[in-house]
Amino acid sequence: MIQHKLTIMRDKETGSKDFRQLLEEISLLMGYEVTRDLPLEDVEIETPLCKMTSKKVSGRKLAIVPILRAGMGMVRGLTTLVPVAKVGHIGLYRNEKTHEPVVYYCKLPEDINRRYVIVTDPMLATGGSASDALTMLKERGCKKIRLMCLVAAPEGIARVQKDHPDVNIYVAAVDDHLNEDAYIVPGLGDAGDRIFGTK
Ligand code: PRP
Ligand code: URA
């Protein structure tokens, strides 16, 4: 279903309303993979029939940190899965000429260093934005971080693995290459513009 939905998102004829909806749906489905190995603990509860020992997520709670703007499109799918998750925001944009990320915003939950953090951004192109966001989180004491993207270029995966070998990366597709403007090919175009309808 993830591949089916991604194919519709890639199609240039797909408009913002469907693009947003599909990104939300894929994020929920990917959230299952991203959270599948969170540690569980036994708790005692009582069903209407009897007492039992059952499982709950133990220890650290979750925080979702979208990289603005496009990462916002993946938040609602994850909060549908984990309604109690806190949400932080990191604002980064790529300089159009150098393709280097520029930071313009950072607001994170106070206890972010005690949480499992899922960083979201649909596009992992050169990997510069994701790598800088992960560095910012580590500077604030975060130790358990996962990166969830939709489409990645091999170059972006290699960059994040080199800079942050401790961070697991989850992607729905690994595409062929980056073009001269550092856009992912075949990709889906500019994710932020397609989510928010700005072009
Ligand atoms: C896009 C995308 C990533 C970044 C990926 O954001 O959402 O954050 O580019 O590129 P990179 O891997 O080469 O760093 P963009 O800079 O277009 O900002 P926007 O989401 O605000 O449009
Ligand atoms: N950002 C996007 O939105 N798309 C790309 O292909 C690369 C960076």
mmCIF file of C-alpha atoms and ligand atoms in Angstrom:
data_model
loop_
_atom_site.group_PDB
_atom_site.id
_atom_site.type_symbol
_atom_site.label_atom_id
_atom_site.label_comp_id
_atom_site.label_asym_id
_atom_site.label_seq_id
_atom_site.Cartn_x
_atom_site.Cartn_y
_atom_site.Cartn_z
ATOM 1 C CA MET A 1 0.000 0.000 0.000
ATOM 2 C CA ILE A 2 2.915 2.348 0.693
ATOM 3 C CA GLN A 3 4.285 1.812 -2.834
ATOM 4 C CA HIS A 4 0.822 2.246 -4.366
ATOM 5 C CA LYS A 5 0.225 5.524 -2.537
ATOM 6 C CA LEU A 6 3.745 6.788 -3.323
ATOM 7 C CA THR A 7 3.186 6.186 -7.048
ATOM 8 C CA ILE A 8 0.135 8.462 -6.936
ATOM 9 C CA MET A 9 2.125 11.099 -5.039
ATOM 10 C CA ARG A 10 4.927 11.052 -7.628
ATOM 11 C CA ASP A 11 2.470 11.685 -10.503
ATOM 12 C CA LYS A 12 2.684 15.364 -11.477
ATOM 13 C CA GLU A 13 -1.076 15.434 -12.064
ATOM 14 C CA THR A 14 -1.776 14.754 -8.356
ATOM 15 C CA GLY A 15 -2.890 17.951 -6.597
ATOM 16 C CA SER A 16 -2.117 19.234 -3.087
ATOM 17 C CA LYS A 17 -5.239 17.835 -1.438
ATOM 18 C CA ASP A 18 -4.503 14.236 -2.486
ATOM 19 C CA PHE A 19 -0.754 14.674 -2.018
ATOM 20 C CA ARG A 20 -1.233 15.759 1.614
ATOM 21 C CA GLN A 21 -3.742 12.997 2.327
ATOM 22 C CA LEU A 22 -1.496 10.279 0.854
ATOM 23 C CA LEU A 23 1.565 11.533 2.759
ATOM 24 C CA GLU A 24 -0.429 11.357 5.978
ATOM 25 C CA GLU A 25 -1.581 7.810 5.201
ATOM 26 C CA ILE A 26 1.934 6.611 4.309
ATOM 27 C CA SER A 27 3.309 8.202 7.484
ATOM 28 C CA LEU A 28 0.886 6.203 9.594
ATOM 29 C CA LEU A 29 1.857 2.995 7.794
ATOM 30 C CA MET A 30 5.590 3.755 8.127
ATOM 31 C CA GLY A 31 5.026 4.635 11.783
ATOM 32 C CA TYR A 32 4.325 0.952 12.365
ATOM 33 C CA GLU A 33 7.868 0.097 11.214
ATOM 34 C CA VAL A 34 9.526 3.028 12.978
ATOM 35 C CA THR A 35 7.977 2.106 16.339
ATOM 36 C CA ARG A 36 8.010 -1.689 16.066
ATOM 37 C CA ASP A 37 11.062 -2.222 18.281
ATOM 38 C CA LEU A 38 10.213 0.249 21.053
ATOM 39 C CA PRO A 39 10.795 -1.586 24.343
ATOM 40 C CA LEU A 40 7.713 -2.969 26.105
ATOM 41 C CA GLU A 41 7.104 -3.754 29.752
ATOM 42 C CA ASP A 42 4.633 -5.983 31.554
ATOM 43 C CA VAL A 43 1.771 -4.261 33.384
ATOM 44 C CA GLU A 44 -0.965 -5.729 35.533
ATOM 45 C CA ILE A 45 -4.489 -4.823 34.458
ATOM 46 C CA GLU A 46 -7.977 -6.152 35.015
ATOM 47 C CA THR A 47 -10.240 -6.872 32.032
ATOM 48 C CA PRO A 48 -13.999 -7.172 32.635
ATOM 49 C CA LEU A 49 -13.302 -10.912 33.024
ATOM 50 C CA CYS A 50 -10.104 -11.313 35.040
ATOM 51 C CA LYS A 51 -6.674 -9.960 35.985
ATOM 52 C CA MET A 52 -3.941 -10.277 33.396
ATOM 53 C CA THR A 53 -0.381 -9.260 32.631
ATOM 54 C CA SER A 54 -0.141 -7.286 29.394
ATOM 55 C CA LYS A 55 2.318 -5.059 27.453
ATOM 56 C CA LYS A 56 2.839 -1.298 27.379
ATOM 57 C CA VAL A 57 5.597 0.864 25.906
ATOM 58 C CA SER A 58 8.172 1.297 28.664
ATOM 59 C CA GLY A 59 10.528 4.071 29.647
ATOM 60 C CA ARG A 60 11.120 6.933 27.261
ATOM 61 C CA LYS A 61 8.141 8.545 25.557
ATOM 62 C CA LEU A 62 8.082 9.748 21.980
ATOM 63 C CA ALA A 63 8.715 13.106 20.356
ATOM 64 C CA ILE A 64 8.143 13.817 16.679
ATOM 65 C CA VAL A 65 10.350 16.509 15.131
ATOM 66 C CA PRO A 66 9.421 17.581 11.600
ATOM 67 C CA ILE A 67 11.931 19.527 9.528
ATOM 68 C CA LEU A 68 9.952 22.522 8.259
ATOM 69 C CA ARG A 69 8.203 22.843 5.998
ATOM 70 C CA ALA A 70 7.699 19.500 4.304
ATOM 71 C CA GLY A 71 8.275 17.351 7.411
ATOM 72 C CA MET A 72 5.000 18.781 8.777
ATOM 73 C CA GLY A 73 3.159 16.633 6.253
ATOM 74 C CA MET A 74 4.239 13.489 8.111
ATOM 75 C CA VAL A 75 3.223 14.557 11.630
ATOM 76 C CA ARG A 76 -0.475 13.831 11.608
ATOM 77 C CA GLY A 77 -0.013 10.224 10.463
ATOM 78 C CA LEU A 78 2.352 9.635 13.376
ATOM 79 C CA THR A 79 0.195 11.390 15.966
ATOM 80 C CA THR A 80 -2.749 9.258 14.828
ATOM 81 C CA LEU A 81 -0.604 6.265 15.781
ATOM 82 C CA VAL A 82 0.872 7.823 18.954
ATOM 83 C CA PRO A 83 -1.581 10.512 20.142
ATOM 84 C CA VAL A 84 0.447 11.375 23.273
ATOM 85 C CA ALA A 85 3.654 12.132 21.353
ATOM 86 C CA LYS A 86 5.035 15.649 21.779
ATOM 87 C CA VAL A 87 5.998 17.622 18.675
ATOM 88 C CA GLY A 88 9.053 19.854 18.215
ATOM 89 C CA HIS A 89 9.937 21.868 15.117
ATOM 90 C CA ILE A 90 13.219 22.510 13.328
ATOM 91 C CA GLY A 91 13.127 25.085 10.525
ATOM 92 C CA LEU A 92 15.678 24.582 7.754
ATOM 93 C CA TYR A 93 15.706 25.552 4.105
ATOM 94 C CA ARG A 94 18.222 24.801 1.380
ATOM 95 C CA ASN A 95 20.101 27.688 -0.166
ATOM 96 C CA GLU A 96 19.089 27.452 -3.828
ATOM 97 C CA LYS A 97 22.626 27.956 -5.142
ATOM 98 C CA THR A 98 24.853 26.140 -2.637
ATOM 99 C CA HIS A 99 22.199 23.574 -1.572
ATOM 100 C CA GLU A 100 23.512 24.043 1.975
ATOM 101 C CA PRO A 101 20.881 24.079 4.750
ATOM 102 C CA VAL A 102 20.117 27.323 6.606
ATOM 103 C CA VAL A 103 18.578 27.149 10.109
ATOM 104 C CA TYR A 104 15.769 29.619 10.884
ATOM 105 C CA TYR A 105 13.777 28.024 13.728
ATOM 106 C CA CYS A 106 14.096 25.521 16.553
ATOM 107 C CA LYS A 107 11.477 24.856 19.227
ATOM 108 C CA LEU A 108 11.615 21.521 21.016
ATOM 109 C CA PRO A 109 9.866 19.923 24.010
ATOM 110 C CA GLU A 110 11.780 20.765 27.237
ATOM 111 C CA ASP A 111 12.376 17.092 28.011
ATOM 112 C CA ILE A 112 13.433 16.176 24.460
ATOM 113 C CA ASN A 113 16.669 14.600 25.756
ATOM 114 C CA ARG A 114 14.621 11.993 27.643
ATOM 115 C CA ARG A 115 12.471 10.979 24.651
ATOM 116 C CA TYR A 116 12.728 8.717 21.638
ATOM 117 C CA VAL A 117 12.802 11.167 18.759
ATOM 118 C CA ILE A 118 11.437 10.553 15.270
ATOM 119 C CA VAL A 119 12.671 13.202 12.813
ATOM 120 C CA THR A 120 10.437 13.527 9.751
ATOM 121 C CA ASP A 121 11.185 14.918 6.307
ATOM 122 C CA PRO A 122 9.752 13.435 3.113
ATOM 123 C CA MET A 123 12.865 14.209 1.029
ATOM 124 C CA LEU A 124 16.423 13.068 1.798
ATOM 125 C CA ALA A 125 18.385 14.587 -1.086
ATOM 126 C CA THR A 126 21.996 15.630 -0.315
ATOM 127 C CA GLY A 127 21.285 14.759 3.331
ATOM 128 C CA GLY A 128 22.518 18.160 4.519
ATOM 129 C CA SER A 129 19.222 19.229 6.124
ATOM 130 C CA ALA A 130 18.658 15.925 7.928
ATOM 131 C CA SER A 131 22.270 15.743 9.100
ATOM 132 C CA ASP A 132 22.138 19.282 10.542
ATOM 133 C CA ALA A 133 18.793 18.589 12.253
ATOM 134 C CA LEU A 134 20.215 15.436 13.852
ATOM 135 C CA THR A 135 23.270 17.389 15.044
ATOM 136 C CA MET A 136 20.989 20.040 16.620
ATOM 137 C CA LEU A 137 19.075 17.329 18.483
ATOM 138 C CA LYS A 138 22.263 15.663 19.713
ATOM 139 C CA GLU A 139 23.558 19.056 20.932
ATOM 140 C CA ARG A 140 20.430 19.153 23.101
ATOM 141 C CA GLY A 141 21.194 15.741 24.586
ATOM 142 C CA CYS A 142 19.035 13.443 22.422
ATOM 143 C CA LYS A 143 20.432 9.935 22.227
ATOM 144 C CA LYS A 144 17.710 7.790 20.677
ATOM 145 C CA ILE A 145 16.833 9.258 17.293
ATOM 146 C CA ARG A 146 15.283 7.770 14.158
ATOM 147 C CA LEU A 147 14.909 9.476 10.792
ATOM 148 C CA MET A 148 11.760 8.850 8.748
ATOM 149 C CA CYS A 149 11.705 9.965 5.093
ATOM 150 C CA LEU A 150 9.575 9.152 2.085
ATOM 151 C CA VAL A 151 12.023 9.302 -0.855
ATOM 152 C CA ALA A 152 15.810 9.232 -0.532
ATOM 153 C CA ALA A 153 18.729 9.631 -2.908
ATOM 154 C CA PRO A 154 21.675 7.268 -2.341
ATOM 155 C CA GLU A 155 23.817 10.381 -1.700
ATOM 156 C CA GLY A 156 21.556 11.482 1.186
ATOM 157 C CA ILE A 157 21.554 8.079 2.824
ATOM 158 C CA ALA A 158 25.350 7.896 2.582
ATOM 159 C CA ARG A 159 25.731 11.391 4.115
ATOM 160 C CA VAL A 160 23.499 10.660 7.115
ATOM 161 C CA GLN A 161 25.067 7.238 7.677
ATOM 162 C CA LYS A 162 28.533 8.852 7.662
ATOM 163 C CA ASP A 163 27.617 11.784 9.959
ATOM 164 C CA HIS A 164 25.227 9.850 12.234
ATOM 165 C CA PRO A 165 25.943 6.106 12.135
ATOM 166 C CA ASP A 166 23.835 5.641 15.297
ATOM 167 C CA VAL A 167 20.614 6.887 13.647
ATOM 168 C CA ASN A 168 18.406 4.364 11.826
ATOM 169 C CA ILE A 169 16.891 5.687 8.609
ATOM 170 C CA TYR A 170 13.442 4.589 7.393
ATOM 171 C CA VAL A 171 12.489 5.346 3.786
ATOM 172 C CA ALA A 172 9.680 4.234 1.478
ATOM 173 C CA ALA A 173 11.881 4.403 -1.651
ATOM 174 C CA VAL A 174 15.520 4.846 -2.644
ATOM 175 C CA ASP A 175 15.647 6.659 -5.979
ATOM 176 C CA ASP A 176 18.312 6.812 -8.664
ATOM 177 C CA HIS A 177 20.341 10.007 -8.303
ATOM 178 C CA LEU A 178 20.388 13.781 -7.703
ATOM 179 C CA ASN A 179 20.237 16.192 -10.639
ATOM 180 C CA GLU A 180 22.378 19.342 -10.976
ATOM 181 C CA ASP A 181 19.899 21.275 -8.779
ATOM 182 C CA ALA A 182 20.202 18.562 -6.091
ATOM 183 C CA TYR A 183 16.645 17.346 -6.755
ATOM 184 C CA ILE A 184 15.923 13.649 -6.412
ATOM 185 C CA VAL A 185 15.377 11.826 -9.741
ATOM 186 C CA PRO A 186 12.795 10.498 -10.475
ATOM 187 C CA GLY A 187 11.556 11.847 -7.099
ATOM 188 C CA LEU A 188 8.315 13.765 -6.780
ATOM 189 C CA GLY A 189 9.424 17.364 -7.222
ATOM 190 C CA ASP A 190 9.461 19.938 -4.420
ATOM 191 C CA ALA A 191 7.664 18.285 -1.503
ATOM 192 C CA GLY A 192 6.975 21.543 0.366
ATOM 193 C CA ASP A 193 5.437 23.193 -2.683
ATOM 194 C CA ARG A 194 3.302 20.143 -3.438
ATOM 195 C CA ILE A 195 2.033 19.829 0.160
ATOM 196 C CA PHE A 196 1.242 23.502 0.631
ATOM 197 C CA GLY A 197 0.381 24.384 -2.976
ATOM 198 C CA THR A 198 2.894 27.228 -3.144
ATOM 199 C CA LYS A 199 3.826 26.650 -6.813
HETATM 200 C C1 PRP B 1 13.496 20.174 1.212
HETATM 201 C C2 PRP B 1 13.122 18.907 1.963
HETATM 202 C C3 PRP B 1 14.294 18.707 2.872
HETATM 203 C C4 PRP B 1 15.441 19.199 2.046
HETATM 204 C C5 PRP B 1 16.167 18.024 1.496
HETATM 205 O O1 PRP B 1 13.236 21.285 1.963
HETATM 206 O O2 PRP B 1 11.901 18.996 2.629
HETATM 207 O O3 PRP B 1 14.197 19.431 4.096
HETATM 208 O O4 PRP B 1 14.884 19.997 0.972
HETATM 209 O O5 PRP B 1 17.319 18.414 0.848
HETATM 210 P P1 PRP B 1 18.769 18.033 1.366
HETATM 211 O O6 PRP B 1 18.734 16.590 1.740
HETATM 212 O O7 PRP B 1 19.620 18.280 0.140
HETATM 213 O O8 PRP B 1 19.141 18.931 2.491
HETATM 214 P P2 PRP B 1 13.428 22.767 1.376
HETATM 215 O O9 PRP B 1 14.821 23.227 1.624
HETATM 216 O O10 PRP B 1 12.950 22.803 -0.044
HETATM 217 O O11 PRP B 1 12.517 23.642 2.313
HETATM 218 P P3 PRP B 1 10.924 23.666 2.442
HETATM 219 O O12 PRP B 1 10.488 22.323 2.986
HETATM 220 O O13 PRP B 1 10.694 24.760 3.389
HETATM 221 O O14 PRP B 1 10.339 23.925 1.081
HETATM 222 N N1 URA B 2 13.705 18.860 -1.760
HETATM 223 C C1 URA B 2 12.574 18.467 -2.365
HETATM 224 O O1 URA B 2 11.473 18.880 -1.972
HETATM 225 N N2 URA B 2 12.666 17.634 -3.419
HETATM 226 C C2 URA B 2 13.845 17.162 -3.865
HETATM 227 O O2 URA B 2 13.862 16.380 -4.828
HETATM 228 C C3 URA B 2 15.017 17.577 -3.212
HETATM 229 C C4 URA B 2 14.926 18.420 -2.144
#
